[in-house]
Amino acid sequence: MDISDVVEYLKQVKLETEKLPDVVVADGPGREDGTRNELQDDGKTAKQFNRLRHIDKEYERLDSGFRLTDAELEYFRALKKSVAAHGIQSSLADSYLWKYASQFGDAEAPPEQEPSSDLDVTSDDSSDVQLDEEDAAGQKEESESENGVWNKMFQSNPPSVYELCKTGVHFGAIYECLHTIGDRICESPGQQIPEVLLKWLFVILLMLDDLHAMSESVSYELQRIRRAILRRCTIIKGSVDSTQCPNELASSYLLSSIIAMHFNQN
């Protein structure tokens, strides 16, 4: 091959290169023309993103900008530290919070979950179905009875937080309390939040373990409680005479700020 052959080869490569389009579009699934591969607007990811964006905008609209001072936040954390020193209670029946709540109803603490056996001793499939249905019905009755006990407890002023945690903090009981408070506040959007319920929320926040608060279920409860509180604050401030509910407004802003600043639920 001489130099003329090399020059001719390079010319041919240049011609072929010039024929190529400037933009190459990959053929993606879901498009017959193969021009573009897009996320569908109604996809799960898009829905979740839009929901989070909606929540962020709502927080921006509802948030008053009220913040705890450094001294106030440190005082709250010091209280939590003294509560945490009482330790963790693994048994609901031995939790003083449950024992205190049981005074307001006749519910018994649900049995602790036993580890399942590796041996299958059931005789037939129909027995399995019947047992599953009976277990589900029993669990539903226990849950309704348990929620009723918490609801009755929340109708009276809480005792000292140190009394409630003297036998240790049971994570399950704290979650049930948060869930019940969330239901109570959210079931009547914009309506007045009883002062006694706000007091109980403060006590439960003191007892709530910081790592436990990072779990998805607890985080959800904290966020929906805070949104409901902020909505109520907006209604109070927009009323003709907002001075009629000064204690509720101050307590609500305090609790909202604790949830946002200490538990990082913004």
Coordinates of C-alpha atoms in Angstrom, one line a residue:
M1 CA 0.0 0.0 0.0
D2 CA 1.5 3.3 -1.1
I3 CA 0.7 6.8 0.1
S4 CA -2.0 7.4 -2.5
D5 CA -3.9 4.4 -1.1
V6 CA -3.8 5.8 2.4
V7 CA -5.0 9.2 1.2
E8 CA -7.9 7.6 -0.7
Y9 CA -8.8 5.6 2.4
L10 CA -8.9 8.7 4.6
K11 CA -11.1 10.5 2.1
Q12 CA -13.5 7.5 2.2
V13 CA -13.7 7.6 6.0
K14 CA -14.4 11.3 6.0
L15 CA -17.2 10.8 3.5
E16 CA -18.8 8.1 5.6
T17 CA -18.5 10.2 8.7
E18 CA -20.2 13.2 7.1
K19 CA -23.2 10.9 6.3
L20 CA -23.8 10.1 9.9
P21 CA -26.5 12.2 11.7
D22 CA -25.5 14.8 14.3
V23 CA -27.8 13.3 16.9
V24 CA -28.3 9.6 17.6
V25 CA -31.5 8.7 19.4
A26 CA -31.8 5.3 21.1
D27 CA -34.9 3.3 20.5
G28 CA -36.5 2.9 23.9
P29 CA -39.4 0.8 25.1
G30 CA -42.9 2.2 25.0
R31 CA -42.3 4.3 21.9
E32 CA -43.1 2.9 18.4
D33 CA -41.2 5.7 16.6
G34 CA -38.1 5.2 18.7
T35 CA -37.5 9.0 19.0
R36 CA -37.5 9.3 22.8
N37 CA -37.7 7.3 26.0
E38 CA -39.7 9.1 28.6
L39 CA -41.0 8.4 32.1
Q40 CA -44.8 8.2 32.0
D41 CA -46.4 11.0 33.9
D42 CA -48.6 8.5 35.7
G43 CA -45.7 6.3 36.7
K44 CA -45.1 5.4 40.4
T45 CA -41.9 7.4 40.6
A46 CA -43.6 10.5 39.1
K47 CA -46.5 10.2 41.5
Q48 CA -44.2 9.9 44.5
F49 CA -42.2 12.8 43.4
N50 CA -45.2 15.0 42.8
R51 CA -46.6 14.1 46.2
L52 CA -43.3 15.0 47.9
R53 CA -43.3 18.3 46.0
H54 CA -46.9 19.0 47.0
I55 CA -46.0 18.3 50.7
D56 CA -43.0 20.7 50.5
K57 CA -45.1 23.4 49.0
E58 CA -47.7 22.9 51.7
Y59 CA -45.1 23.2 54.4
E60 CA -43.8 26.4 52.9
R61 CA -47.3 27.8 52.9
L62 CA -48.2 26.7 56.4
D63 CA -44.9 27.2 58.2
S64 CA -45.0 30.4 60.2
G65 CA -41.2 30.5 60.6
F66 CA -41.5 30.0 64.4
R67 CA -38.4 28.3 65.7
L68 CA -37.2 27.3 69.2
T69 CA -34.2 29.1 70.6
D70 CA -31.0 27.2 71.1
A71 CA -31.6 27.3 74.9
E72 CA -35.2 26.0 74.5
L73 CA -34.1 23.2 72.2
E74 CA -31.3 22.2 74.6
Y75 CA -33.7 22.1 77.5
F76 CA -36.0 19.8 75.6
R77 CA -33.1 17.5 74.8
A78 CA -32.0 17.5 78.4
L79 CA -35.4 16.3 79.4
K80 CA -35.3 13.6 76.8
K81 CA -31.9 12.5 78.1
S82 CA -33.2 12.1 81.6
V83 CA -36.2 10.1 80.3
A84 CA -34.0 7.8 78.2
A85 CA -32.0 7.1 81.3
H86 CA -34.9 4.9 82.5
G87 CA -34.0 2.4 79.8
I88 CA -36.1 0.3 77.4
Q89 CA -38.9 -2.0 78.4
S90 CA -39.3 -5.0 76.1
S91 CA -42.6 -6.2 77.5
L92 CA -45.8 -4.2 76.9
A93 CA -47.5 -5.8 79.9
D94 CA -44.6 -4.6 82.2
S95 CA -44.6 -1.1 80.7
Y96 CA -46.0 1.4 83.2
L97 CA -47.5 3.5 80.3
W98 CA -49.6 0.5 79.4
K99 CA -50.5 -0.2 83.0
Y100 CA -51.5 3.4 83.5
A101 CA -53.7 3.3 80.3
S102 CA -55.3 0.1 81.4
Q103 CA -56.9 2.0 84.3
F104 CA -59.2 3.6 81.8
G105 CA -60.4 0.4 80.2
D106 CA -60.6 -3.4 80.6
A107 CA -58.2 -4.3 77.8
E108 CA -55.4 -6.8 78.4
A109 CA -52.0 -6.5 77.0
P110 CA -51.6 -8.5 73.8
P111 CA -49.4 -11.6 74.2
E112 CA -45.8 -11.3 73.1
Q113 CA -45.1 -12.8 69.7
E114 CA -43.5 -16.2 70.0
P115 CA -41.0 -17.4 67.4
S116 CA -42.7 -19.7 64.8
S117 CA -41.9 -23.4 64.7
D118 CA -40.1 -24.9 61.8
L119 CA -42.4 -27.9 62.0
D120 CA -45.7 -27.9 60.1
V121 CA -48.2 -29.9 62.1
T122 CA -51.4 -28.8 60.4
S123 CA -53.4 -31.6 58.8
D124 CA -55.0 -29.9 55.9
D125 CA -55.3 -26.6 54.0
S126 CA -58.8 -25.8 55.2
S127 CA -57.6 -25.9 58.8
D128 CA -54.9 -23.4 57.9
V129 CA -57.4 -21.0 56.3
Q130 CA -59.8 -21.3 59.3
L131 CA -56.9 -20.6 61.8
D132 CA -55.7 -17.6 59.7
E133 CA -59.2 -16.1 59.7
E134 CA -59.6 -16.6 63.5
D135 CA -56.1 -15.1 64.1
A136 CA -57.0 -12.0 62.0
A137 CA -60.3 -11.5 63.7
G138 CA -58.6 -11.8 67.1
Q139 CA -55.9 -9.4 66.2
K140 CA -58.5 -6.9 64.9
E141 CA -60.4 -7.1 68.2
E142 CA -57.2 -6.6 70.2
S143 CA -56.2 -3.6 68.1
E144 CA -59.6 -1.9 68.5
S145 CA -59.7 -2.6 72.2
E146 CA -56.1 -1.3 72.6
N147 CA -56.9 1.9 70.7
G148 CA -60.0 2.4 72.9
V149 CA -57.8 2.3 76.0
W150 CA -55.4 4.9 74.6
N151 CA -58.3 7.2 73.5
K152 CA -59.8 7.0 77.0
M153 CA -56.4 7.8 78.5
F154 CA -56.0 10.9 76.3
Q155 CA -59.2 12.4 77.8
S156 CA -57.4 13.1 81.1
N157 CA -54.3 15.1 81.9
P158 CA -51.1 13.1 81.8
P159 CA -49.1 12.4 85.0
S160 CA -45.4 13.2 85.2
V161 CA -43.4 11.8 82.3
Y162 CA -41.0 10.2 84.9
E163 CA -43.8 8.2 86.3
L164 CA -44.8 6.9 82.9
C165 CA -41.3 5.8 82.1
K166 CA -40.2 4.5 85.5
T167 CA -40.2 0.8 84.2
G168 CA -38.7 1.7 80.9
V169 CA -40.0 2.8 77.5
H170 CA -41.8 0.3 75.3
F171 CA -41.4 1.3 71.6
G172 CA -44.7 -0.4 70.6
A173 CA -46.7 1.5 73.2
I174 CA -45.1 4.8 72.1
Y175 CA -46.0 4.2 68.4
E176 CA -49.6 3.3 69.3
C177 CA -49.9 6.5 71.3
L178 CA -48.5 8.5 68.4
H179 CA -50.8 6.8 65.9
T180 CA -53.9 7.3 68.1
I181 CA -53.0 11.0 68.6
G182 CA -52.5 11.4 64.9
D183 CA -55.9 9.9 64.2
R184 CA -57.6 12.1 66.8
I185 CA -56.0 15.3 65.4
C186 CA -56.5 14.4 61.7
E187 CA -60.1 13.0 61.9
S188 CA -61.5 16.6 62.3
P189 CA -59.2 18.8 60.1
G190 CA -59.0 22.4 61.2
Q191 CA -61.1 21.8 64.4
Q192 CA -59.8 22.8 67.8
I193 CA -57.3 20.4 69.3
P194 CA -58.0 19.7 72.9
E195 CA -55.4 21.1 75.3
V196 CA -55.1 17.7 77.0
L197 CA -54.2 16.0 73.7
L198 CA -51.4 18.6 73.1
K199 CA -50.1 17.9 76.6
W200 CA -50.0 14.1 75.9
L201 CA -48.3 14.7 72.6
F202 CA -45.5 16.6 74.4
V203 CA -45.1 13.7 76.9
I204 CA -45.0 11.1 74.1
L205 CA -42.3 13.2 72.2
L206 CA -40.2 13.2 75.4
M207 CA -40.5 9.4 75.6
L208 CA -39.9 8.8 71.8
D209 CA -36.5 7.3 71.1
D210 CA -34.6 9.3 68.5
L211 CA -33.6 6.2 66.5
H212 CA -37.1 4.8 66.7
A213 CA -38.3 8.1 65.3
M214 CA -36.3 7.5 62.2
S215 CA -38.3 4.4 61.2
E216 CA -40.7 4.9 58.3
S217 CA -43.9 4.3 60.3
V218 CA -43.0 6.7 63.2
S219 CA -41.7 9.3 60.7
Y220 CA -45.0 9.2 58.9
E221 CA -47.0 9.8 62.1
L222 CA -44.8 12.7 63.1
Q223 CA -45.2 14.3 59.7
R224 CA -49.0 14.0 59.5
I225 CA -49.3 15.3 63.0
R226 CA -47.2 18.3 62.3
R227 CA -49.1 19.1 59.1
A228 CA -52.4 18.9 60.9
I229 CA -51.1 21.2 63.7
L230 CA -49.9 23.7 61.2
R231 CA -53.2 23.7 59.3
R232 CA -55.0 24.4 62.6
C233 CA -52.6 27.3 63.4
T234 CA -53.3 28.8 60.0
I235 CA -57.0 28.7 60.7
I236 CA -56.6 30.3 64.2
K237 CA -54.5 33.1 62.8
G238 CA -57.0 33.7 60.0
S239 CA -60.0 33.9 62.4
V240 CA -61.7 37.2 63.4
D241 CA -60.3 37.0 66.9
S242 CA -57.2 34.9 67.1
T243 CA -56.8 35.8 70.8
Q244 CA -59.5 33.4 71.7
C245 CA -57.1 30.5 71.4
P246 CA -53.7 31.8 72.6
N247 CA -52.7 28.7 74.5
E248 CA -53.6 26.4 71.7
L249 CA -51.7 28.5 69.2
A250 CA -48.6 28.7 71.4
S251 CA -48.6 25.0 72.3
S252 CA -49.2 24.0 68.6
Y253 CA -46.2 26.1 67.4
L254 CA -44.1 24.7 70.2
L255 CA -44.9 21.1 69.3
S256 CA -44.5 21.7 65.5
S257 CA -41.1 23.2 66.1
I258 CA -40.0 20.3 68.3
I259 CA -41.0 17.8 65.6
A260 CA -39.2 19.8 62.9
M261 CA -36.1 20.8 64.8
H262 CA -35.3 17.9 67.0
F263 CA -36.8 15.0 65.0
N264 CA -35.8 16.6 61.6
Q265 CA -39.3 16.2 60.2
N266 CA -39.4 19.3 58.0

